[in-house]
Tab-separated table of C-alpha atoms in Angstrom:
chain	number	residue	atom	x	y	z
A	1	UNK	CA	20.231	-10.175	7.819
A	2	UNK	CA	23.197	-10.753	10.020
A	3	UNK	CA	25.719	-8.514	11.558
A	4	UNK	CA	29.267	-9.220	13.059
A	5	UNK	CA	28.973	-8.147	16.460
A	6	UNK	CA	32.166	-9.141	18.891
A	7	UNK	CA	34.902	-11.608	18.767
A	8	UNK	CA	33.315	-13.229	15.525
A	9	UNK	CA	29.900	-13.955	16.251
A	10	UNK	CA	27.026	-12.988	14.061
A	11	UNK	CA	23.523	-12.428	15.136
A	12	UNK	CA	20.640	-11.828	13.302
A	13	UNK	CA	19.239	-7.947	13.529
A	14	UNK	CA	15.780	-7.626	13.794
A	15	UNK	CA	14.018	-5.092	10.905
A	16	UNK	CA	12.592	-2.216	11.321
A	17	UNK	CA	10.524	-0.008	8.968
A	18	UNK	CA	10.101	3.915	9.835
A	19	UNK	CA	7.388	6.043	7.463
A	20	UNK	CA	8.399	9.418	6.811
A	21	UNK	CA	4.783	11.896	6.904
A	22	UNK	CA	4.860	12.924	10.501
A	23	UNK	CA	6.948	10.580	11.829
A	24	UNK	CA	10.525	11.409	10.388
A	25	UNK	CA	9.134	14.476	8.998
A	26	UNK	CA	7.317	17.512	10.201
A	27	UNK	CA	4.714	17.423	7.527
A	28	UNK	CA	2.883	20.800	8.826
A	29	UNK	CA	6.088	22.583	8.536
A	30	UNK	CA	5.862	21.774	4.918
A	31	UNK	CA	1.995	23.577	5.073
A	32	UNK	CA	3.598	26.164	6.708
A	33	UNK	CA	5.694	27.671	4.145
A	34	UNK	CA	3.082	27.432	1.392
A	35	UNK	CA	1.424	30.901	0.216
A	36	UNK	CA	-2.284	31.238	0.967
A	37	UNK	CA	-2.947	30.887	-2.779
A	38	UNK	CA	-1.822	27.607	-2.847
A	39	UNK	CA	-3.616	26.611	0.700
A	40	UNK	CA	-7.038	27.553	-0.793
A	41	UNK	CA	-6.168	26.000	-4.475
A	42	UNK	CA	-5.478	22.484	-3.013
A	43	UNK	CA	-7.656	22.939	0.245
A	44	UNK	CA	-8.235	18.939	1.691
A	45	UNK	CA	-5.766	18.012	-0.811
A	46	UNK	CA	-2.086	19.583	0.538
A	47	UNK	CA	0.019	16.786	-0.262
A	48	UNK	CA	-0.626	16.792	-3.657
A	49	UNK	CA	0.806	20.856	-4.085
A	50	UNK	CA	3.716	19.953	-6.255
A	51	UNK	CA	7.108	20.431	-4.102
A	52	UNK	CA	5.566	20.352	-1.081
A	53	UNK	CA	7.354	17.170	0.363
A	54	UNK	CA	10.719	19.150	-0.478
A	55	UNK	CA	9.481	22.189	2.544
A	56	UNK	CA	9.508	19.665	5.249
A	57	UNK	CA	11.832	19.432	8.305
A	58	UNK	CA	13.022	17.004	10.363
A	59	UNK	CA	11.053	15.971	13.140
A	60	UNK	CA	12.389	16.677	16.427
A	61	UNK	CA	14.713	14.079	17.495
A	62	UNK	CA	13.805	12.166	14.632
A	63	UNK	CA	17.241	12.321	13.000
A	64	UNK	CA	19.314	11.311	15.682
A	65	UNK	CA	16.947	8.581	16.751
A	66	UNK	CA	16.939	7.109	12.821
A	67	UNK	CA	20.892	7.114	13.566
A	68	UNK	CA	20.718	5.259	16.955
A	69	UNK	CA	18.137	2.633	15.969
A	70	UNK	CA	19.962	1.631	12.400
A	71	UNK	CA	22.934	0.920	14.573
A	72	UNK	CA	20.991	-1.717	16.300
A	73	UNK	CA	18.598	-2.599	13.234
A	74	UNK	CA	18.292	-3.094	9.779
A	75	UNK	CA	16.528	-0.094	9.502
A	76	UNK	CA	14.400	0.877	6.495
A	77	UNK	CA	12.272	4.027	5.709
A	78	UNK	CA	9.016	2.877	4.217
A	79	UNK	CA	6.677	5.930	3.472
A	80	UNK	CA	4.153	6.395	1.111
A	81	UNK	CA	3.909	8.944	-1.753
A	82	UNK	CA	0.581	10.865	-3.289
A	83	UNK	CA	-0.468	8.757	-6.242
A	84	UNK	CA	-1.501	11.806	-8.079
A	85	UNK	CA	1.362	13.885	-6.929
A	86	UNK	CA	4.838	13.055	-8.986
A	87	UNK	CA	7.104	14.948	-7.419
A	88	UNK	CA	6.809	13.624	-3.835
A	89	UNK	CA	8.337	10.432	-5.189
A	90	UNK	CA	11.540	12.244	-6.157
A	91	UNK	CA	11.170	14.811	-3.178
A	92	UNK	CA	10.894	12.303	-0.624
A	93	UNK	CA	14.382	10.651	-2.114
A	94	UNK	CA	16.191	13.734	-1.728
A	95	UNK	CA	15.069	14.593	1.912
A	96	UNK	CA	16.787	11.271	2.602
A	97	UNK	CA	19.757	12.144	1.097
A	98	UNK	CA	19.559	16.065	2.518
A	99	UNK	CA	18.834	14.995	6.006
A	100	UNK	CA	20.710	11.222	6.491
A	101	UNK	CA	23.061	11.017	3.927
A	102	UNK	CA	23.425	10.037	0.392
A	103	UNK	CA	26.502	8.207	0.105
A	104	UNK	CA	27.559	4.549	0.555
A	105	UNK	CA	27.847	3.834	4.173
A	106	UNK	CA	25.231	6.322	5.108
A	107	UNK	CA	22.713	4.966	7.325
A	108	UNK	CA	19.604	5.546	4.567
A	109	UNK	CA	21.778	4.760	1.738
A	110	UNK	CA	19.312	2.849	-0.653
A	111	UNK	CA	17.157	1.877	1.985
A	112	UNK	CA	13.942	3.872	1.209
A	113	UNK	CA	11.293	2.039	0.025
A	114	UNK	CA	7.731	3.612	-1.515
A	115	UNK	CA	4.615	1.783	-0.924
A	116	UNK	CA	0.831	1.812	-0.845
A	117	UNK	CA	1.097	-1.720	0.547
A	118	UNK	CA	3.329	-1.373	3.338
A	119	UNK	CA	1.884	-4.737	4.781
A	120	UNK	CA	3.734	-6.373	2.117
A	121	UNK	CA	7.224	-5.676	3.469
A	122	UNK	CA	8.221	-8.370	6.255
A	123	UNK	CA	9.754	-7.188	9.368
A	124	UNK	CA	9.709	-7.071	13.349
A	125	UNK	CA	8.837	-3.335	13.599
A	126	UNK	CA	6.851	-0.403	11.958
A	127	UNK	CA	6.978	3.001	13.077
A	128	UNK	CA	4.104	5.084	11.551
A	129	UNK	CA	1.689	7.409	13.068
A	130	UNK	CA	-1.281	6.059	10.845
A	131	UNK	CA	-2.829	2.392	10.100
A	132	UNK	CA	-3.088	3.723	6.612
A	133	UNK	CA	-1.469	1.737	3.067
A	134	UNK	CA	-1.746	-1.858	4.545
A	135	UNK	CA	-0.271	-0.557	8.276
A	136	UNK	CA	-3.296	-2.350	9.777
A	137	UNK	CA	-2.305	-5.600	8.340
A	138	UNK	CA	1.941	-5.805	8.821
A	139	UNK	CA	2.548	-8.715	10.803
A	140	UNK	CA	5.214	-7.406	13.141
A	141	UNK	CA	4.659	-4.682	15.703
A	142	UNK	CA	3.202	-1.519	15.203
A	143	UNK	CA	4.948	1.522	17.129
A	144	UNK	CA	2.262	4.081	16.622
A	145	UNK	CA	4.244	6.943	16.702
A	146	UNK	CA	2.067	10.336	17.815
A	147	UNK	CA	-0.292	8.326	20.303
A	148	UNK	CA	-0.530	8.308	24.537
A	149	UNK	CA	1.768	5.291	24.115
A	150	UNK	CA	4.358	6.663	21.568
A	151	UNK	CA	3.766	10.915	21.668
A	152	UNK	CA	7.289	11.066	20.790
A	153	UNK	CA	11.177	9.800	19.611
A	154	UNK	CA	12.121	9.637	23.043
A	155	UNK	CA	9.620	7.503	23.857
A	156	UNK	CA	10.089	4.986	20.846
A	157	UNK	CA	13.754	4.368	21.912
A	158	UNK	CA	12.614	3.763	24.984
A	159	UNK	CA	10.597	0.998	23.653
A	160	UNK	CA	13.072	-0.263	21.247
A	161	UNK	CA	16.977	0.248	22.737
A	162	UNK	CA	17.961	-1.824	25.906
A	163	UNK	CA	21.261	-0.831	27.461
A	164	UNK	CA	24.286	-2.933	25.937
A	165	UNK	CA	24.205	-6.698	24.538
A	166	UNK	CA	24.114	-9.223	27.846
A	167	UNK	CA	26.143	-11.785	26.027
A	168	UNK	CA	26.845	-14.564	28.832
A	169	UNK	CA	30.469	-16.619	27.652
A	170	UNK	CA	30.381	-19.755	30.361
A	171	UNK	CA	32.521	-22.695	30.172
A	172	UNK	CA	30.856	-26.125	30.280
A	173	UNK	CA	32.463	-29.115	32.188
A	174	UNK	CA	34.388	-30.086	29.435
A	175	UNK	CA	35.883	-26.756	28.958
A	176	UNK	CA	34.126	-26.094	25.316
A	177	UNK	CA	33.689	-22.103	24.853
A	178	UNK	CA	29.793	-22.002	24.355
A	179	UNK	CA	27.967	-18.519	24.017
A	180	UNK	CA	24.610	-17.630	25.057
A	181	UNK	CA	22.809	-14.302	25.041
A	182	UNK	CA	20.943	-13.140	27.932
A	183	UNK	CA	17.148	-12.123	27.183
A	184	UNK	CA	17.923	-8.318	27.913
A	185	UNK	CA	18.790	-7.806	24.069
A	186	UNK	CA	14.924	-8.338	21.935
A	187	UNK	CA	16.835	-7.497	18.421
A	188	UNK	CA	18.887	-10.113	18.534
A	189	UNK	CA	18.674	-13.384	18.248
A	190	UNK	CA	21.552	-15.906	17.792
């Protein structure tokens, strides 16, 4: 995937893959608003109460940071839905479009993507707070969002933004513009 960034020069983004459950969205706050009825009725079961994906917040800081890092990446929400719950498919769509937009141009626009297998999707990055649905076996990096490492969004970007692209424009001895980027930029690469 490539992306104009100054003066004409295209670079290729690196991708990264955010889950949803507790990582873009609160999931307890979603438990939270159920009545006690339906607590005891689907006891170890909660994601499967019908709805109850449409309840959830926002993490905190989760919006914002989702808007920062698909600026810098080709960003992708990959989350997983209850197999024997129908409705979170459909719910989970339209807390994209509630909370990061659902028009054209929008930084989610058409850019979730429901799996059980999420080790089948190819990228640089995953940011999920489980090894879960094929986590265990992507091939990029990890971020496990929740732990000592990664309690929080502020502590993801840290990981993932560096301050401004370094890009170096020197002049070899026969005057020829040549461009080079500096090493301080890991999502790009020329």
């Amino acid at each position: 995937w490539k992306r104009k960034i100054e003066n004409g020069l295209e670079a290729k983004i690196k991708v990264l893959y955010i889950d949803m459950d507790n990582v873009l969205v609160d999931f307890k706050s979603g438990i939270d608003r159920l009545d006690e009825q339906t607590k005891e009725l689907f006891a170890d079961r909660l994601d499967e109460v019908p709805g109850i994906f449409s309840l959830m917040d926002p993490m905190p800081g989760a919006i914002a940071a989702y808007r920062e890092l698909s600026s810098k990446y080709d960003t992708y929400i990959l989350s997983t839905a209850p197999w024997l719950n129908a409705s979170a498919w459909s719910d989970k769509i339209q807390w994209v479009q509630e909370h990061l937009g659902s028009q054209e141009g929008e930084p989610a626009y058409k850019r979730l993507i429901l799996s059980h297998h999420k080790n089948l999707n190819m990228g640089d990055y995953l940011i999920d707070d489980r090894t879960a649905n094929g986590v265990e076996k992507f091939t990029g990096e990890h971020i496990h969002f929740g732990t000592e490492q990664y309690p929080d969004w502020d502590a993801v970007l840290k990981r993932l933004l560096w301050p401004g692209f370094c890009l170096l424009v020197y002049f070899s001895q026969d005057y020829k513009r040549n461009k080079k980027w500096s090493s301080c930029n890991r999502n790009v690469h020329l």
